Short mmCIF file of C-alpha atoms in Angstrom, two decimals:
data_model
loop_
_atom_site.label_atom_id
_atom_site.label_comp_id
_atom_site.label_asym_id
_atom_site.label_seq_id
_atom_site.Cartn_x
_atom_site.Cartn_y
_atom_site.Cartn_z
CA MET Y 1 119.62 113.17 90.57
CA LEU Y 2 122.02 113.01 88.09
CA GLY Y 3 124.36 115.31 86.07
CA SER Y 4 126.78 116.45 83.81
CA HIS Y 5 130.83 116.94 82.55
CA ARG Y 6 133.51 115.67 85.31
CA GLY Y 7 132.36 115.23 88.78
CA SER Y 8 129.44 118.31 88.74
CA ARG Y 9 126.97 117.86 91.57
CA LEU Y 10 124.48 117.07 89.30
CA ALA Y 11 127.18 113.81 88.35
CA ALA Y 12 126.79 113.07 91.46
CA ALA Y 13 123.66 113.27 92.69
CA LEU Y 14 122.66 110.52 90.34
CA THR Y 15 125.24 108.48 91.72
CA SER Y 16 123.36 109.07 94.80
CA VAL Y 17 119.79 108.21 94.14
CA LEU Y 18 121.47 105.13 92.25
CA LEU Y 19 123.37 103.37 95.21
CA LEU Y 20 121.68 105.36 97.98
CA PHE Y 21 119.90 102.68 99.15
CA GLY Y 22 121.14 99.81 97.69
CA ALA Y 23 123.65 98.29 100.33
CA ALA Y 24 122.81 97.75 103.83
CA THR Y 25 123.03 100.98 106.06
CA ALA Y 26 125.96 102.42 106.94
CA CYS Y 27 127.22 105.11 108.92
CA GLY Y 28 127.73 109.09 107.02
CA SER Y 29 128.14 112.23 108.33
CA GLU Y 30 125.85 114.91 109.68
CA ASP Y 31 125.70 118.67 110.08
CA GLY Y 32 123.34 121.05 111.40
CA SER Y 33 121.79 121.39 115.44
CA SER Y 34 120.41 119.74 117.40
CA ASP Y 35 117.60 117.97 119.38
CA THR Y 36 115.20 120.68 119.12
CA ALA Y 37 113.95 120.43 115.89
CA GLY Y 38 110.90 119.09 114.87
CA SER Y 39 107.97 121.52 116.27
CA THR Y 40 104.62 122.01 114.69
CA ALA Y 41 102.98 124.65 113.46
CA GLY Y 42 99.49 123.51 114.19
CA ALA Y 43 97.63 122.40 116.45
CA SER Y 44 97.09 118.95 117.82
CA ALA Y 45 96.00 116.54 115.39
CA ASP Y 46 95.59 113.05 117.67
CA SER Y 47 92.29 112.40 116.47
CA ALA Y 48 93.43 111.25 113.78
CA PHE Y 49 95.46 108.47 114.83
CA PRO Y 50 95.97 105.44 114.55
CA VAL Y 51 96.65 105.05 111.39
CA THR Y 52 97.87 102.66 108.67
CA LEU Y 53 99.88 103.54 105.63
CA THR Y 54 100.67 100.83 102.99
CA HIS Y 55 103.72 100.88 100.82
CA LYS Y 56 106.55 98.95 99.15
CA TYR Y 57 107.02 96.67 102.32
CA GLY Y 58 103.36 96.20 103.67
CA SER Y 59 102.34 98.64 106.14
CA THR Y 60 102.98 100.66 108.90
CA THR Y 61 100.86 101.93 111.15
CA ILE Y 62 101.77 105.51 113.20
CA GLU Y 63 99.99 105.49 116.43
CA SER Y 64 100.06 108.91 117.37
CA GLU Y 65 100.91 112.12 116.26
CA PRO Y 66 104.54 112.05 115.26
CA LYS Y 67 106.84 114.93 117.05
CA ARG Y 68 110.23 114.00 115.70
CA ILE Y 69 110.00 113.42 111.96
CA VAL Y 70 113.15 112.02 109.88
CA THR Y 71 112.97 112.42 106.51
CA VAL Y 72 114.74 109.54 104.60
CA GLY Y 73 112.89 110.60 101.24
CA LEU Y 74 115.56 113.22 99.21
CA THR Y 75 112.36 115.42 98.95
CA ASP Y 76 110.03 113.94 101.40
CA GLN Y 77 110.96 117.41 104.06
CA ASP Y 78 109.54 120.06 101.73
CA ALA Y 79 105.40 118.20 102.16
CA VAL Y 80 106.53 117.80 106.42
CA LEU Y 81 107.35 121.92 105.69
CA ALA Y 82 104.01 122.49 104.46
CA LEU Y 83 101.95 121.14 106.72
CA GLY Y 84 103.88 122.21 109.26
CA LYS Y 85 106.22 120.75 110.49
CA VAL Y 86 109.68 120.85 110.88
CA PRO Y 87 111.93 117.15 110.53
CA VAL Y 88 114.68 116.72 113.48
CA GLY Y 89 116.73 115.06 110.29
CA THR Y 90 116.48 115.30 106.80
CA THR Y 91 118.92 113.99 104.15
CA GLU Y 92 120.83 115.89 101.87
CA TRP Y 93 120.81 115.00 98.27
CA LEU Y 94 121.25 119.32 96.03
CA GLY Y 95 122.30 122.25 96.60
CA GLY Y 96 124.11 122.01 99.97
CA TYR Y 97 121.09 124.08 101.73
CA LYS Y 98 121.07 124.81 105.91
CA GLY Y 99 118.78 121.96 106.79
CA ALA Y 100 119.06 120.45 103.38
CA ILE Y 101 116.00 123.41 103.05
CA GLY Y 102 115.59 125.19 99.72
CA PRO Y 103 114.41 128.99 99.59
CA TRP Y 104 111.23 127.93 98.37
CA ALA Y 105 110.50 126.56 101.69
CA ALA Y 106 112.72 128.41 103.95
CA ASP Y 107 110.32 130.33 105.34
CA LYS Y 108 108.82 127.25 106.51
CA LEU Y 109 111.46 127.08 109.38
CA GLY Y 110 110.26 129.97 111.37
CA SER Y 111 111.50 129.96 114.61
CA ALA Y 112 112.24 126.18 114.89
CA ALA Y 113 116.17 124.56 115.08
CA VAL Y 114 117.51 123.79 111.95
CA PRO Y 115 117.06 120.10 111.20
CA THR Y 116 120.18 117.95 111.32
CA VAL Y 117 121.54 116.97 108.24
CA LEU Y 118 122.94 113.18 107.42
CA LYS Y 119 124.60 112.74 103.99
CA ASP Y 120 124.83 109.82 102.59
CA THR Y 121 127.86 108.29 100.92
CA GLY Y 122 126.01 106.05 98.77
CA THR Y 123 125.68 102.74 100.92
CA GLY Y 124 122.25 103.32 102.51
CA PRO Y 125 120.66 105.61 105.48
CA SER Y 126 122.98 106.25 107.96
CA ALA Y 127 121.24 103.59 110.74
CA GLU Y 128 122.93 104.76 113.88
CA LYS Y 129 122.78 108.42 113.03
CA ILE Y 130 118.77 108.13 112.40
CA ALA Y 131 118.32 106.36 115.80
CA ALA Y 132 120.25 109.22 117.05
CA LEU Y 133 117.90 111.31 117.25
CA ARG Y 134 115.04 109.76 118.74
CA PRO Y 135 112.35 109.91 116.17
CA ASP Y 136 108.85 108.76 116.55
CA LEU Y 137 108.70 108.29 112.14
CA ILE Y 138 110.66 107.20 110.13
CA LEU Y 139 109.67 109.12 106.33
CA ALA Y 140 111.70 107.25 103.14
CA VAL Y 141 108.76 108.07 100.18
CA TYR Y 142 110.83 109.46 97.53
CA SER Y 143 113.30 107.09 97.81
CA GLY Y 144 114.86 103.51 96.24
CA LEU Y 145 114.21 101.96 100.62
CA THR Y 146 115.26 97.99 100.68
CA LYS Y 147 113.75 96.04 102.82
CA ALA Y 148 116.77 95.32 104.83
CA GLN Y 149 117.58 98.65 104.97
CA TYR Y 150 113.26 99.47 105.74
CA ASP Y 151 113.80 96.37 108.65
CA THR Y 152 116.62 98.22 110.68
CA LEU Y 153 114.71 101.94 110.75
CA SER Y 154 111.69 99.82 111.93
CA LYS Y 155 113.97 99.09 114.66
CA PHE Y 156 113.72 102.81 116.22
CA ALA Y 157 110.12 104.29 114.59
CA PRO Y 158 107.93 103.51 112.42
CA VAL Y 159 108.55 103.83 108.38
CA VAL Y 160 106.39 104.71 105.97
CA ALA Y 161 108.39 103.58 102.75
CA GLN Y 162 108.28 104.51 99.07
CA PRO Y 163 104.94 103.24 97.25
CA LYS Y 164 104.85 100.34 95.46
CA GLU Y 165 102.90 101.33 92.79
CA TYR Y 166 105.74 103.37 91.12
CA ASN Y 167 109.27 103.02 90.56
CA ASP Y 168 112.15 103.82 92.77
CA PHE Y 169 112.28 107.42 93.31
CA GLY Y 170 108.99 107.53 91.58
CA VAL Y 171 106.49 108.76 93.30
CA PRO Y 172 104.19 111.35 92.14
CA TRP Y 173 104.03 114.95 93.98
CA GLN Y 174 100.72 114.93 94.84
CA ASP Y 175 100.62 111.04 96.26
CA GLN Y 176 103.87 112.20 98.33
CA THR Y 177 102.01 114.70 99.74
CA GLU Y 178 98.94 112.62 100.14
CA ILE Y 179 101.23 109.91 102.15
CA ILE Y 180 102.95 112.39 104.45
CA GLY Y 181 99.44 114.58 104.87
CA LYS Y 182 98.19 111.10 106.70
CA ALA Y 183 101.01 110.19 108.25
CA LEU Y 184 101.51 113.86 109.92
CA GLY Y 185 97.35 113.21 110.69
CA GLN Y 186 97.08 115.91 107.99
CA GLU Y 187 95.11 114.26 105.39
CA ALA Y 188 92.21 117.06 104.80
CA LYS Y 189 95.80 119.67 104.71
CA ALA Y 190 97.80 117.85 101.78
CA LYS Y 191 94.87 117.19 99.52
CA GLU Y 192 93.94 121.43 99.74
CA LEU Y 193 98.14 121.55 99.24
CA VAL Y 194 97.65 119.33 96.55
CA THR Y 195 94.44 121.39 95.05
CA GLY Y 196 96.18 124.53 95.23
CA VAL Y 197 99.96 123.62 93.23
CA GLU Y 198 97.46 121.71 90.48
CA THR Y 199 95.67 124.91 90.24
CA ASP Y 200 98.63 126.73 89.61
CA PHE Y 201 99.11 123.76 86.50
CA LYS Y 202 96.20 124.88 85.30
CA THR Y 203 96.55 127.80 85.76
CA ALA Y 204 99.90 127.46 83.46
CA ALA Y 205 98.15 125.42 80.87
CA SER Y 206 95.31 127.58 80.06
CA GLU Y 207 97.37 130.75 79.57
CA HIS Y 208 99.47 128.68 77.22
CA PRO Y 209 97.69 126.47 75.04
CA GLU Y 210 100.36 126.11 72.68
CA PHE Y 211 101.64 123.53 75.20
CA ALA Y 212 98.86 121.22 73.98
CA GLY Y 213 99.87 118.07 71.84
CA LYS Y 214 103.47 118.97 71.97
CA THR Y 215 106.39 116.54 72.31
CA GLY Y 216 108.75 117.57 75.48
CA LEU Y 217 111.36 115.62 77.19
CA MET Y 218 113.63 116.29 80.10
CA ALA Y 219 117.65 114.79 79.91
CA THR Y 220 121.23 116.28 80.76
CA PRO Y 221 124.79 115.46 79.53
CA TYR Y 222 125.37 112.65 82.26
CA GLU Y 223 128.16 109.91 80.76
CA GLY Y 224 126.53 110.44 77.11
CA ILE Y 225 122.98 111.80 77.04
CA PHE Y 226 120.74 111.05 80.11
CA VAL Y 227 117.09 111.19 79.91
CA PHE Y 228 113.98 111.29 82.22
CA GLY Y 229 111.34 108.82 81.29
CA SER Y 230 107.47 108.84 82.66
CA GLN Y 231 107.66 108.07 85.96
CA ASP Y 232 110.37 110.48 86.83
CA PRO Y 233 108.66 113.69 88.45
CA ARG Y 234 110.62 116.19 86.05
CA SER Y 235 108.35 114.36 83.02
CA ARG Y 236 105.92 114.59 85.01
CA VAL Y 237 106.10 118.20 84.90
CA LEU Y 238 105.98 118.70 81.38
CA THR Y 239 102.89 116.11 80.60
CA ASN Y 240 101.51 118.61 83.71
CA LEU Y 241 101.70 121.61 81.41
CA GLY Y 242 100.39 120.00 78.42
CA PHE Y 243 103.28 118.53 76.63
CA LYS Y 244 104.01 114.54 75.75
CA LEU Y 245 106.28 112.68 76.25
CA PRO Y 246 108.34 111.00 72.93
CA THR Y 247 105.94 107.43 72.07
CA ASP Y 248 109.17 104.76 72.69
CA LEU Y 249 110.59 107.03 75.68
CA ASP Y 250 109.89 104.31 78.77
CA LYS Y 251 110.53 101.16 75.80
CA VAL Y 252 113.61 102.39 75.68
CA ILE Y 253 114.53 103.41 79.03
CA GLY Y 254 112.77 100.06 80.75
CA ASP Y 255 112.19 99.82 83.85
CA GLU Y 256 113.29 103.08 85.40
CA PHE Y 257 113.14 106.81 86.11
CA GLY Y 258 115.24 107.14 83.42
CA ALA Y 259 118.24 105.78 81.22
CA ASN Y 260 121.67 106.89 78.71
CA ILE Y 261 120.11 106.34 75.38
CA SER Y 262 122.55 105.32 72.73
CA LYS Y 263 123.72 107.07 69.78
CA GLU Y 264 121.15 105.02 67.35
CA ARG Y 265 117.94 106.48 69.67
CA THR Y 266 119.16 109.80 69.30
CA ASP Y 267 116.11 110.46 67.01
CA LEU Y 268 113.96 110.48 71.13
CA LEU Y 269 115.57 114.28 71.83
CA ASN Y 270 113.65 115.48 68.61
CA THR Y 271 110.96 116.89 70.17
CA ASP Y 272 109.05 120.04 70.29
CA ALA Y 273 110.80 121.05 73.16
CA ILE Y 274 113.88 120.11 75.53
CA VAL Y 275 115.00 120.78 78.96
CA TRP Y 276 118.69 120.49 79.50
CA ILE Y 277 119.79 120.16 83.29
CA VAL Y 278 123.46 121.44 82.88
CA ALA Y 279 126.99 122.56 84.97
CA ASP Y 280 127.03 125.68 82.92
CA THR Y 281 124.39 126.64 80.32
CA THR Y 282 126.56 128.02 77.86
CA LYS Y 283 129.75 125.51 77.90
CA ASP Y 284 127.53 122.51 77.73
CA LYS Y 285 124.70 124.12 75.54
CA ALA Y 286 128.07 124.43 73.03
CA THR Y 287 129.42 120.72 73.41
CA LEU Y 288 125.83 118.68 72.60
CA ARG Y 289 126.51 121.28 69.12
CA LYS Y 290 129.23 119.89 68.66
CA ASP Y 291 127.56 116.14 68.57
CA ALA Y 292 126.71 116.28 64.72
CA LEU Y 293 123.76 113.84 65.80
CA TYR Y 294 121.94 115.95 68.23
CA ALA Y 295 123.05 119.27 65.74
CA ASP Y 296 121.19 118.00 62.85
CA LEU Y 297 118.11 117.79 65.04
CA LYS Y 298 115.26 120.29 64.42
CA VAL Y 299 115.37 120.65 67.66
CA ALA Y 300 118.79 121.50 68.10
CA LYS Y 301 118.44 124.07 64.73
CA GLU Y 302 115.79 125.81 65.89
CA ASP Y 303 116.89 126.11 69.22
CA ARG Y 304 113.88 124.49 71.06
CA GLU Y 305 116.12 124.26 73.82
CA VAL Y 306 115.68 125.66 77.70
CA PHE Y 307 119.18 124.90 79.69
CA VAL Y 308 118.72 125.39 83.33
CA LYS Y 309 122.66 125.27 84.91
CA GLU Y 310 121.52 122.58 87.79
CA SER Y 311 123.93 124.57 90.60
CA SER Y 312 121.41 126.95 90.62
CA ASP Y 313 118.54 127.57 93.40
CA TYR Y 314 116.32 127.39 90.15
CA GLY Y 315 118.06 124.07 88.85
CA ASN Y 316 117.31 122.65 91.93
CA SER Y 317 113.78 123.53 92.02
CA VAL Y 318 113.53 121.10 89.30
CA SER Y 319 114.57 118.28 90.30
CA PHE Y 320 113.13 118.09 93.79
CA VAL Y 321 109.59 118.64 91.74
CA SER Y 322 107.70 118.89 95.89
CA VAL Y 323 104.99 120.55 96.85
CA LEU Y 324 106.75 123.45 97.76
CA SER Y 325 109.57 123.87 95.48
CA LEU Y 326 107.55 123.34 91.84
CA PRO Y 327 105.13 126.55 92.51
CA TYR Y 328 109.02 128.87 92.41
CA MET Y 329 110.19 126.60 89.78
CA LEU Y 330 106.79 126.89 86.92
CA GLU Y 331 107.20 130.81 87.97
CA ARG Y 332 110.70 130.06 85.80
CA LEU Y 333 110.07 127.16 83.65
CA VAL Y 334 106.68 128.32 81.97
CA PRO Y 335 108.12 131.27 79.92
CA GLN Y 336 111.20 129.70 78.54
CA LEU Y 337 109.51 126.97 77.36
CA SER Y 338 106.63 128.87 76.13
CA ALA Y 339 109.82 130.76 74.11
CA ALA Y 340 110.85 127.53 72.86
CA ILE Y 341 108.11 126.67 70.99
CA ASP Y 342 106.54 130.40 69.87
CA GLY Y 343 107.87 128.93 66.42
CA LYS Y 344 110.09 132.31 65.93
CA THR Y 345 113.76 130.40 65.57
CA ASP Y 346 114.78 134.10 66.35
CA THR Y 347 113.08 134.15 69.94
CA LYS Y 348 115.48 134.14 72.35
CA VAL Y 349 115.38 131.51 75.41
CA THR Y 350 116.47 133.54 78.32
CA GLU Y 351 117.58 132.50 81.47
CA PRO Y 352 115.92 133.17 85.20
CA THR Y 353 117.46 136.09 86.49
CA SER Y 354 117.61 134.88 89.91
#
């Protein structure tokens, strides 16, 4: 959701997330195809309907199996694809992928038409573009949809907004998957998918007992230092592997998914391992080390850092945190974390080759 120096993509992505749903709806641009997207790979789920879901703005009833799904939530398309359906429209966030479908999910497209991609300019979801896709379901689970935007979109189709239990953009991937599964009449399948990925986490944690109880943090050099809090999906990746977050983290950033920290709280970065999401893994490391306060921390002195290039497929998977991107990400992140905390200062944390 954010970025590093001089207008990098991830910086633009943070701005998008902070502003994406902060104003009244306005028109955006779009690309991609077609009215023929939205096919389903599974049998009809009509017997599961009608179904009612509660969310931040009340409840939404879906009367029958949706055929034309638009995802306003920035990562919601992955859960839809994992459940055997292809949206007719997706909202672009990271990567500029065709149909806004990352490489970890591309095989789920099958022979279906590529979704139309809605591009937001920071003013909210484009009501006109969404209406033109003739949706029968709009998903805004991983989002910051406002009440006014929810009311506008609800004129076109049932809208499932973000759950009220979490900060905007703070829904755990498990809840996201199960909410979308229920909306698509595939609640049991969604639970199976969640169990499968949770098993991946448990396996990684059991194979790396050294993670248990160690402190960890995800951050990015955006307008100084931006750190992700406990309600951000990226932070939950670390805690699900056995790490714990800095004690004062949420107290410092407040009721947000993350925030910039002052120089006085550079101590929050002094963890057993820190994951930096950066524009350039070499240049940004050097820039960080020029900060005397950071360079003097044990985490920097002992090279307990993991640098992830934000614009790579791997970097995008770290930010996406979905039921489909997580297995892809774990294959790459876990070995780096293991090298970072192995207790040997001469161990190099190498970047994945792909």
